[in-house]
């Protein structure tokens, strides 16, 4: 049984002060609701600037921290980039790689994603690899092919014994930030296709260890329907993760469908 994961992608939102203001209300709402330890596993990916302060503020909790991106080199003349070691130094255990905003707004290629995944794993960071089709690709019937390609190349440098460190996130680009989530049955089919691709790359049984999340306009009102599909292990949440009480509600909905073991 894979542990469900709820990940927040704050994107380019929140100053250090605003990030710190999230912590108290979130922990209170997340703990108070059930009176249990945090479940599912919770991950926050804030802007880089807020990482050290959040790391200190969350030190007594089981909330994890992740970067929103990483570079593939360890150090050197790469202005504006951040290394896997720097993310670890700032308190991260995860890093988002290949988010569609980076692929489509900033020209990140499958090869760059592959290099970033490898660099993250080399440093002991768990990559959250985002894959998903644009509306145009979906309308052309290319959803499966696009997700297969992104998954195959994203995992190209991953060794079979690293499978449990990898998280995949199926994020249809047309569902991100639009308020139009995918139909759960459609998301489930693509997630199963991603799992088949994971098995093809990492060997049979690989996908049993890899958590696959859904992302795209998730909120507390719709997370349940995704979690009813046993192949979906949680969610990567943008907009709705900015509000501590709403984010705690999403965690609570996940707990109802997948109670702590
Ligand atoms: C995202 O940015 O990964 C995302 C899923 O955003 P939103 O939840 O706002 O659609």
PDB file of C-alpha atoms and ligand atoms in Angstrom:
ATOM      1  CA  UNK A   1       0.000   0.000   0.000  1.00  0.00           C
ATOM      2  CA  UNK A   2       1.504   3.337  -1.070  1.00  0.00           C
ATOM      3  CA  UNK A   3       1.268   6.251   1.387  1.00  0.00           C
ATOM      4  CA  UNK A   4      -0.940   8.975  -0.122  1.00  0.00           C
ATOM      5  CA  UNK A   5       0.813  12.276  -0.766  1.00  0.00           C
ATOM      6  CA  UNK A   6      -0.700  15.754  -0.835  1.00  0.00           C
ATOM      7  CA  UNK A   7       1.712  18.272  -2.347  1.00  0.00           C
ATOM      8  CA  UNK A   8       1.343  22.045  -2.483  1.00  0.00           C
ATOM      9  CA  UNK A   9       2.861  23.966  -5.365  1.00  0.00           C
ATOM     10  CA  UNK A  10       2.797  27.597  -4.318  1.00  0.00           C
ATOM     11  CA  UNK A  11       4.376  28.720  -7.595  1.00  0.00           C
ATOM     12  CA  UNK A  12       5.469  32.395  -7.476  1.00  0.00           C
ATOM     13  CA  UNK A  13       3.283  33.252  -4.484  1.00  0.00           C
ATOM     14  CA  UNK A  14       3.939  34.281  -0.872  1.00  0.00           C
ATOM     15  CA  UNK A  15       6.677  36.358   0.689  1.00  0.00           C
ATOM     16  CA  UNK A  16       8.637  34.845   3.592  1.00  0.00           C
ATOM     17  CA  UNK A  17       6.246  36.508   6.011  1.00  0.00           C
ATOM     18  CA  UNK A  18       3.170  35.205   4.168  1.00  0.00           C
ATOM     19  CA  UNK A  19       4.654  31.714   4.037  1.00  0.00           C
ATOM     20  CA  UNK A  20       5.183  31.760   7.795  1.00  0.00           C
ATOM     21  CA  UNK A  21       1.626  32.960   8.331  1.00  0.00           C
ATOM     22  CA  UNK A  22       0.385  29.796   6.588  1.00  0.00           C
ATOM     23  CA  UNK A  23       2.020  27.394   9.044  1.00  0.00           C
ATOM     24  CA  UNK A  24       0.050  27.952  12.261  1.00  0.00           C
ATOM     25  CA  UNK A  25      -3.456  27.886  10.741  1.00  0.00           C
ATOM     26  CA  UNK A  26      -2.569  24.920   8.526  1.00  0.00           C
ATOM     27  CA  UNK A  27      -1.124  22.771  11.323  1.00  0.00           C
ATOM     28  CA  UNK A  28      -4.011  23.694  13.564  1.00  0.00           C
ATOM     29  CA  UNK A  29      -6.630  22.822  10.948  1.00  0.00           C
ATOM     30  CA  UNK A  30      -4.840  19.662   9.819  1.00  0.00           C
ATOM     31  CA  UNK A  31      -4.287  18.329  13.330  1.00  0.00           C
ATOM     32  CA  UNK A  32      -7.496  19.527  14.906  1.00  0.00           C
ATOM     33  CA  UNK A  33      -9.815  17.921  12.405  1.00  0.00           C
ATOM     34  CA  UNK A  34      -9.023  14.326  13.241  1.00  0.00           C
ATOM     35  CA  UNK A  35      -6.872  14.558  16.319  1.00  0.00           C
ATOM     36  CA  UNK A  36      -4.305  12.297  14.677  1.00  0.00           C
ATOM     37  CA  UNK A  37      -0.831  12.761  13.296  1.00  0.00           C
ATOM     38  CA  UNK A  38      -0.639  14.183   9.811  1.00  0.00           C
ATOM     39  CA  UNK A  39      -1.984  11.875   7.136  1.00  0.00           C
ATOM     40  CA  UNK A  40      -1.624  11.807   4.159  1.00  0.00           C
ATOM     41  CA  UNK A  41       2.028  12.719   3.800  1.00  0.00           C
ATOM     42  CA  UNK A  42       2.113  16.484   3.253  1.00  0.00           C
ATOM     43  CA  UNK A  43       4.610  18.352   1.110  1.00  0.00           C
ATOM     44  CA  UNK A  44       4.894  22.100   0.569  1.00  0.00           C
ATOM     45  CA  UNK A  45       6.847  23.515  -2.367  1.00  0.00           C
ATOM     46  CA  UNK A  46       7.186  27.251  -1.711  1.00  0.00           C
ATOM     47  CA  UNK A  47       9.299  29.793  -3.597  1.00  0.00           C
ATOM     48  CA  UNK A  48      13.026  29.266  -2.913  1.00  0.00           C
ATOM     49  CA  UNK A  49      13.197  32.411  -0.781  1.00  0.00           C
ATOM     50  CA  UNK A  50      10.803  30.971   1.820  1.00  0.00           C
ATOM     51  CA  UNK A  51      12.508  27.572   2.180  1.00  0.00           C
ATOM     52  CA  UNK A  52      14.858  28.239   5.135  1.00  0.00           C
ATOM     53  CA  UNK A  53      12.206  30.047   7.194  1.00  0.00           C
ATOM     54  CA  UNK A  54       9.604  27.365   6.493  1.00  0.00           C
ATOM     55  CA  UNK A  55      12.112  24.629   7.245  1.00  0.00           C
ATOM     56  CA  UNK A  56      12.614  26.119  10.710  1.00  0.00           C
ATOM     57  CA  UNK A  57       8.884  26.715  11.241  1.00  0.00           C
ATOM     58  CA  UNK A  58       7.955  23.152  10.217  1.00  0.00           C
ATOM     59  CA  UNK A  59      10.837  21.424  12.016  1.00  0.00           C
ATOM     60  CA  UNK A  60       8.599  19.963  14.732  1.00  0.00           C
ATOM     61  CA  UNK A  61       5.977  18.760  12.237  1.00  0.00           C
ATOM     62  CA  UNK A  62       6.011  15.959   9.697  1.00  0.00           C
ATOM     63  CA  UNK A  63       5.310  18.365   6.810  1.00  0.00           C
ATOM     64  CA  UNK A  64       7.968  17.996   4.119  1.00  0.00           C
ATOM     65  CA  UNK A  65       9.476  20.689   1.924  1.00  0.00           C
ATOM     66  CA  UNK A  66      10.274  20.634  -1.759  1.00  0.00           C
ATOM     67  CA  UNK A  67      11.754  22.917  -4.385  1.00  0.00           C
ATOM     68  CA  UNK A  68       9.729  23.917  -7.442  1.00  0.00           C
ATOM     69  CA  UNK A  69      12.667  23.316  -9.773  1.00  0.00           C
ATOM     70  CA  UNK A  70      16.340  22.317  -9.711  1.00  0.00           C
ATOM     71  CA  UNK A  71      19.372  22.531 -12.002  1.00  0.00           C
ATOM     72  CA  UNK A  72      21.341  19.464 -13.049  1.00  0.00           C
ATOM     73  CA  UNK A  73      24.826  20.709 -12.164  1.00  0.00           C
ATOM     74  CA  UNK A  74      26.213  20.696  -8.632  1.00  0.00           C
ATOM     75  CA  UNK A  75      27.722  24.211  -8.731  1.00  0.00           C
ATOM     76  CA  UNK A  76      29.362  26.758 -10.991  1.00  0.00           C
ATOM     77  CA  UNK A  77      28.634  29.543 -13.442  1.00  0.00           C
ATOM     78  CA  UNK A  78      24.893  29.008 -13.909  1.00  0.00           C
ATOM     79  CA  UNK A  79      23.349  32.348 -13.036  1.00  0.00           C
ATOM     80  CA  UNK A  80      19.912  32.099 -11.497  1.00  0.00           C
ATOM     81  CA  UNK A  81      19.942  28.329 -11.064  1.00  0.00           C
ATOM     82  CA  UNK A  82      19.778  26.280  -7.877  1.00  0.00           C
ATOM     83  CA  UNK A  83      21.509  22.947  -7.267  1.00  0.00           C
ATOM     84  CA  UNK A  84      20.107  19.789  -5.658  1.00  0.00           C
ATOM     85  CA  UNK A  85      22.591  20.216  -2.795  1.00  0.00           C
ATOM     86  CA  UNK A  86      21.381  23.784  -2.173  1.00  0.00           C
ATOM     87  CA  UNK A  87      17.782  22.558  -1.976  1.00  0.00           C
ATOM     88  CA  UNK A  88      18.780  19.930   0.558  1.00  0.00           C
ATOM     89  CA  UNK A  89      20.727  22.527   2.489  1.00  0.00           C
ATOM     90  CA  UNK A  90      17.558  24.658   2.644  1.00  0.00           C
ATOM     91  CA  UNK A  91      15.512  21.761   4.072  1.00  0.00           C
ATOM     92  CA  UNK A  92      14.045  20.049   0.996  1.00  0.00           C
ATOM     93  CA  UNK A  93      13.492  16.341   0.612  1.00  0.00           C
ATOM     94  CA  UNK A  94      11.540  16.606  -2.662  1.00  0.00           C
ATOM     95  CA  UNK A  95      11.666  18.679  -5.822  1.00  0.00           C
ATOM     96  CA  UNK A  96       9.084  19.280  -8.551  1.00  0.00           C
ATOM     97  CA  UNK A  97      10.568  18.602 -11.982  1.00  0.00           C
ATOM     98  CA  UNK A  98       9.076  19.333 -15.393  1.00  0.00           C
ATOM     99  CA  UNK A  99       6.063  21.351 -14.280  1.00  0.00           C
ATOM    100  CA  UNK A 100       4.062  22.365 -17.354  1.00  0.00           C
ATOM    101  CA  UNK A 101       4.648  26.054 -16.633  1.00  0.00           C
ATOM    102  CA  UNK A 102       8.374  25.418 -16.981  1.00  0.00           C
ATOM    103  CA  UNK A 103       7.930  23.210 -20.030  1.00  0.00           C
ATOM    104  CA  UNK A 104       5.575  25.546 -21.875  1.00  0.00           C
ATOM    105  CA  UNK A 105       6.493  29.038 -20.645  1.00  0.00           C
ATOM    106  CA  UNK A 106      10.241  28.525 -20.230  1.00  0.00           C
ATOM    107  CA  UNK A 107      11.089  25.953 -22.879  1.00  0.00           C
ATOM    108  CA  UNK A 108      12.092  23.083 -20.590  1.00  0.00           C
ATOM    109  CA  UNK A 109      12.644  19.957 -22.694  1.00  0.00           C
ATOM    110  CA  UNK A 110      12.245  16.250 -21.881  1.00  0.00           C
ATOM    111  CA  UNK A 111      16.051  15.985 -21.914  1.00  0.00           C
ATOM    112  CA  UNK A 112      16.360  18.752 -19.311  1.00  0.00           C
ATOM    113  CA  UNK A 113      13.743  17.015 -17.179  1.00  0.00           C
ATOM    114  CA  UNK A 114      15.673  13.751 -17.420  1.00  0.00           C
ATOM    115  CA  UNK A 115      18.900  15.486 -16.334  1.00  0.00           C
ATOM    116  CA  UNK A 116      17.154  17.207 -13.426  1.00  0.00           C
ATOM    117  CA  UNK A 117      15.584  13.949 -12.229  1.00  0.00           C
ATOM    118  CA  UNK A 118      18.966  12.223 -12.294  1.00  0.00           C
ATOM    119  CA  UNK A 119      20.670  15.109 -10.474  1.00  0.00           C
ATOM    120  CA  UNK A 120      17.951  15.170  -7.805  1.00  0.00           C
ATOM    121  CA  UNK A 121      18.210  11.433  -7.150  1.00  0.00           C
ATOM    122  CA  UNK A 122      22.011  11.607  -7.006  1.00  0.00           C
ATOM    123  CA  UNK A 123      21.654  14.070  -4.141  1.00  0.00           C
ATOM    124  CA  UNK A 124      18.975  12.025  -2.340  1.00  0.00           C
ATOM    125  CA  UNK A 125      16.098  14.334  -3.326  1.00  0.00           C
ATOM    126  CA  UNK A 126      12.816  12.732  -4.424  1.00  0.00           C
ATOM    127  CA  UNK A 127      11.649  14.078  -7.782  1.00  0.00           C
ATOM    128  CA  UNK A 128       7.969  14.801  -8.432  1.00  0.00           C
ATOM    129  CA  UNK A 129       7.918  14.453 -12.219  1.00  0.00           C
ATOM    130  CA  UNK A 130       5.047  16.304 -13.902  1.00  0.00           C
ATOM    131  CA  UNK A 131       3.577  15.050 -17.165  1.00  0.00           C
ATOM    132  CA  UNK A 132       0.443  16.049 -19.030  1.00  0.00           C
ATOM    133  CA  UNK A 133      -1.023  17.067 -22.355  1.00  0.00           C
ATOM    134  CA  UNK A 134      -2.061  20.494 -23.614  1.00  0.00           C
ATOM    135  CA  UNK A 135      -5.617  21.116 -24.803  1.00  0.00           C
ATOM    136  CA  UNK A 136      -4.424  21.010 -28.408  1.00  0.00           C
ATOM    137  CA  UNK A 137      -2.710  17.655 -27.855  1.00  0.00           C
ATOM    138  CA  UNK A 138      -5.809  16.338 -26.119  1.00  0.00           C
ATOM    139  CA  UNK A 139      -8.075  17.423 -28.962  1.00  0.00           C
ATOM    140  CA  UNK A 140      -5.771  15.684 -31.444  1.00  0.00           C
ATOM    141  CA  UNK A 141      -6.094  12.462 -29.422  1.00  0.00           C
ATOM    142  CA  UNK A 142      -2.437  12.557 -28.354  1.00  0.00           C
ATOM    143  CA  UNK A 143      -2.900  12.455 -24.565  1.00  0.00           C
ATOM    144  CA  UNK A 144      -1.551   8.937 -24.066  1.00  0.00           C
ATOM    145  CA  UNK A 145       1.341   9.377 -26.451  1.00  0.00           C
ATOM    146  CA  UNK A 146       2.419  12.657 -24.814  1.00  0.00           C
ATOM    147  CA  UNK A 147       2.210  11.247 -21.282  1.00  0.00           C
ATOM    148  CA  UNK A 148       4.011   8.085 -22.358  1.00  0.00           C
ATOM    149  CA  UNK A 149       6.852  10.106 -23.926  1.00  0.00           C
ATOM    150  CA  UNK A 150       7.219  12.434 -20.934  1.00  0.00           C
ATOM    151  CA  UNK A 151       7.157   9.510 -18.490  1.00  0.00           C
ATOM    152  CA  UNK A 152       9.612   7.409 -20.494  1.00  0.00           C
ATOM    153  CA  UNK A 153      12.126  10.244 -20.893  1.00  0.00           C
ATOM    154  CA  UNK A 154      11.634  11.577 -17.371  1.00  0.00           C
ATOM    155  CA  UNK A 155      12.494   8.139 -15.987  1.00  0.00           C
ATOM    156  CA  UNK A 156      15.218   7.332 -18.500  1.00  0.00           C
ATOM    157  CA  UNK A 157      18.044   7.765 -15.977  1.00  0.00           C
ATOM    158  CA  UNK A 158      16.240   6.214 -13.002  1.00  0.00           C
ATOM    159  CA  UNK A 159      17.440   2.829 -11.719  1.00  0.00           C
ATOM    160  CA  UNK A 160      14.847   0.181 -10.812  1.00  0.00           C
ATOM    161  CA  UNK A 161      15.869   0.266  -7.140  1.00  0.00           C
ATOM    162  CA  UNK A 162      15.128   4.009  -7.046  1.00  0.00           C
ATOM    163  CA  UNK A 163      11.456   3.524  -7.964  1.00  0.00           C
ATOM    164  CA  UNK A 164      10.113   4.185  -4.487  1.00  0.00           C
ATOM    165  CA  UNK A 165      11.853   7.597  -4.430  1.00  0.00           C
ATOM    166  CA  UNK A 166      10.041   8.769  -7.547  1.00  0.00           C
ATOM    167  CA  UNK A 167       6.643  10.463  -7.661  1.00  0.00           C
ATOM    168  CA  UNK A 168       4.792  11.045 -10.930  1.00  0.00           C
ATOM    169  CA  UNK A 169       2.133  13.741 -11.257  1.00  0.00           C
ATOM    170  CA  UNK A 170      -0.419  13.602 -14.072  1.00  0.00           C
ATOM    171  CA  UNK A 171      -1.298  17.235 -14.680  1.00  0.00           C
ATOM    172  CA  UNK A 172      -3.336  17.916 -17.814  1.00  0.00           C
ATOM    173  CA  UNK A 173      -2.204  21.411 -18.802  1.00  0.00           C
ATOM    174  CA  UNK A 174      -5.759  22.536 -19.655  1.00  0.00           C
ATOM    175  CA  UNK A 175      -6.847  21.715 -16.086  1.00  0.00           C
ATOM    176  CA  UNK A 176      -4.121  23.707 -14.312  1.00  0.00           C
ATOM    177  CA  UNK A 177      -5.381  26.915 -12.768  1.00  0.00           C
ATOM    178  CA  UNK A 178      -8.528  26.886 -14.893  1.00  0.00           C
ATOM    179  CA  UNK A 179     -11.076  25.568 -12.403  1.00  0.00           C
ATOM    180  CA  UNK A 180     -11.830  22.767 -14.909  1.00  0.00           C
ATOM    181  CA  UNK A 181     -10.582  19.539 -13.379  1.00  0.00           C
ATOM    182  CA  UNK A 182     -10.303  16.364 -15.453  1.00  0.00           C
ATOM    183  CA  UNK A 183     -13.089  13.814 -15.227  1.00  0.00           C
ATOM    184  CA  UNK A 184     -11.883  11.343 -12.585  1.00  0.00           C
ATOM    185  CA  UNK A 185     -12.478   8.387 -14.929  1.00  0.00           C
ATOM    186  CA  UNK A 186     -10.347  10.042 -17.643  1.00  0.00           C
ATOM    187  CA  UNK A 187      -7.596  10.908 -15.145  1.00  0.00           C
ATOM    188  CA  UNK A 188      -7.674   7.315 -13.872  1.00  0.00           C
ATOM    189  CA  UNK A 189      -7.182   5.941 -17.398  1.00  0.00           C
ATOM    190  CA  UNK A 190      -4.195   8.199 -18.046  1.00  0.00           C
ATOM    191  CA  UNK A 191      -2.726   7.373 -14.630  1.00  0.00           C
ATOM    192  CA  UNK A 192      -2.968   3.658 -15.471  1.00  0.00           C
ATOM    193  CA  UNK A 193      -1.232   4.344 -18.763  1.00  0.00           C
ATOM    194  CA  UNK A 194       1.525   6.189 -16.880  1.00  0.00           C
ATOM    195  CA  UNK A 195       1.841   3.178 -14.556  1.00  0.00           C
ATOM    196  CA  UNK A 196       2.209   0.835 -17.535  1.00  0.00           C
ATOM    197  CA  UNK A 197       4.944   3.091 -18.885  1.00  0.00           C
ATOM    198  CA  UNK A 198       6.690   3.128 -15.502  1.00  0.00           C
ATOM    199  CA  UNK A 199       6.684  -0.688 -15.539  1.00  0.00           C
ATOM    200  CA  UNK A 200       8.052  -0.701 -19.087  1.00  0.00           C
ATOM    201  CA  UNK A 201      10.951   1.572 -18.078  1.00  0.00           C
ATOM    202  CA  UNK A 202      11.731   0.392 -14.531  1.00  0.00           C
ATOM    203  CA  UNK A 203      10.695  -3.241 -14.915  1.00  0.00           C
ATOM    204  CA  UNK A 204       7.642  -5.151 -13.761  1.00  0.00           C
ATOM    205  CA  UNK A 205       6.555  -4.074 -10.300  1.00  0.00           C
ATOM    206  CA  UNK A 206       8.150  -0.627 -10.695  1.00  0.00           C
ATOM    207  CA  UNK A 207       4.830   1.175 -10.740  1.00  0.00           C
ATOM    208  CA  UNK A 208       3.671  -0.571  -7.570  1.00  0.00           C
ATOM    209  CA  UNK A 209       6.303   1.529  -5.788  1.00  0.00           C
ATOM    210  CA  UNK A 210       5.854   4.815  -7.649  1.00  0.00           C
ATOM    211  CA  UNK A 211       3.211   7.183  -6.345  1.00  0.00           C
ATOM    212  CA  UNK A 212       1.173   8.805  -9.105  1.00  0.00           C
ATOM    213  CA  UNK A 213      -0.680  12.006  -8.222  1.00  0.00           C
ATOM    214  CA  UNK A 214      -3.373  13.905 -10.068  1.00  0.00           C
ATOM    215  CA  UNK A 215      -3.047  17.693 -10.424  1.00  0.00           C
ATOM    216  CA  UNK A 216      -5.262  20.293 -12.062  1.00  0.00           C
ATOM    217  CA  UNK A 217      -7.839  22.453 -10.250  1.00  0.00           C
ATOM    218  CA  UNK A 218      -7.999  20.140  -7.221  1.00  0.00           C
ATOM    219  CA  UNK A 219      -9.900  21.497  -4.237  1.00  0.00           C
ATOM    220  CA  UNK A 220     -11.628  20.058  -1.171  1.00  0.00           C
ATOM    221  CA  UNK A 221     -14.882  19.777  -3.101  1.00  0.00           C
ATOM    222  CA  UNK A 222     -13.486  17.502  -5.828  1.00  0.00           C
ATOM    223  CA  UNK A 223     -10.505  15.574  -4.355  1.00  0.00           C
ATOM    224  CA  UNK A 224     -12.701  12.730  -3.120  1.00  0.00           C
ATOM    225  CA  UNK A 225     -13.667  11.573  -6.591  1.00  0.00           C
ATOM    226  CA  UNK A 226     -10.012  11.265  -7.609  1.00  0.00           C
ATOM    227  CA  UNK A 227      -9.040   9.420  -4.425  1.00  0.00           C
ATOM    228  CA  UNK A 228     -11.769   6.833  -4.998  1.00  0.00           C
ATOM    229  CA  UNK A 229      -9.533   5.530  -7.787  1.00  0.00           C
ATOM    230  CA  UNK A 230      -6.941   3.310  -6.116  1.00  0.00           C
ATOM    231  CA  UNK A 231      -4.360   4.047  -8.788  1.00  0.00           C
ATOM    232  CA  UNK A 232      -4.323   7.730  -7.822  1.00  0.00           C
ATOM    233  CA  UNK A 233      -2.119   8.247  -4.758  1.00  0.00           C
ATOM    234  CA  UNK A 234      -2.853  11.879  -3.963  1.00  0.00           C
ATOM    235  CA  UNK A 235      -2.700  15.315  -5.520  1.00  0.00           C
ATOM    236  CA  UNK A 236      -0.414  18.142  -6.554  1.00  0.00           C
ATOM    237  CA  UNK A 237      -2.335  21.311  -5.765  1.00  0.00           C
ATOM    238  CA  UNK A 238      -1.644  24.857  -6.905  1.00  0.00           C
ATOM    239  CA  UNK A 239      -4.255  27.541  -6.215  1.00  0.00           C
ATOM    240  CA  UNK A 240      -6.139  25.730  -3.450  1.00  0.00           C
ATOM    241  CA  UNK A 241      -2.908  25.083  -1.531  1.00  0.00           C
ATOM    242  CA  UNK A 242      -2.402  28.783  -0.831  1.00  0.00           C
ATOM    243  CA  UNK A 243      -5.191  28.841   1.749  1.00  0.00           C
ATOM    244  CA  UNK A 244      -4.177  26.894   4.887  1.00  0.00           C
ATOM    245  CA  UNK A 245      -7.700  25.896   5.872  1.00  0.00           C
ATOM    246  CA  UNK A 246      -8.687  24.770   2.368  1.00  0.00           C
ATOM    247  CA  UNK A 247      -5.425  22.810   2.036  1.00  0.00           C
ATOM    248  CA  UNK A 248      -6.107  21.105   5.382  1.00  0.00           C
ATOM    249  CA  UNK A 249      -9.628  20.278   4.160  1.00  0.00           C
ATOM    250  CA  UNK A 250      -8.177  18.540   1.116  1.00  0.00           C
ATOM    251  CA  UNK A 251      -5.966  16.472   3.444  1.00  0.00           C
ATOM    252  CA  UNK A 252      -9.014  15.633   5.515  1.00  0.00           C
ATOM    253  CA  UNK A 253     -10.951  14.467   2.429  1.00  0.00           C
ATOM    254  CA  UNK A 254      -8.027  12.223   1.466  1.00  0.00           C
ATOM    255  CA  UNK A 255      -8.013  10.731   4.988  1.00  0.00           C
ATOM    256  CA  UNK A 256     -11.697   9.871   4.670  1.00  0.00           C
ATOM    257  CA  UNK A 257     -11.121   7.836   1.514  1.00  0.00           C
ATOM    258  CA  UNK A 258      -7.687   6.438   2.489  1.00  0.00           C
ATOM    259  CA  UNK A 259      -7.604   6.270   6.283  1.00  0.00           C
ATOM    260  CA  UNK A 260      -4.258   5.964   8.056  1.00  0.00           C
ATOM    261  CA  UNK A 261      -2.973   2.427   8.244  1.00  0.00           C
TER     262      UNK A 261
HETATM  263  C1  LIG B   1      -0.183  23.020 -10.408  1.00  0.00           C
HETATM  264  O1  LIG B   1       0.305  24.113 -10.610  1.00  0.00           O
HETATM  265  O2  LIG B   1       0.550  22.027 -10.309  1.00  0.00           O
HETATM  266  C2  LIG B   1      -1.636  22.910 -10.251  1.00  0.00           C
HETATM  267  C3  LIG B   1      -2.169  21.731 -10.259  1.00  0.00           C
HETATM  268  O3  LIG B   1      -2.329  24.096 -10.138  1.00  0.00           O
HETATM  269  P1  LIG B   1      -3.897  24.258  -9.782  1.00  0.00           P
HETATM  270  O4  LIG B   1      -4.203  23.347  -8.631  1.00  0.00           O
HETATM  271  O5  LIG B   1      -4.070  25.691  -9.440  1.00  0.00           O
HETATM  272  O6  LIG B   1      -4.668  23.845 -10.999  1.00  0.00           O
END
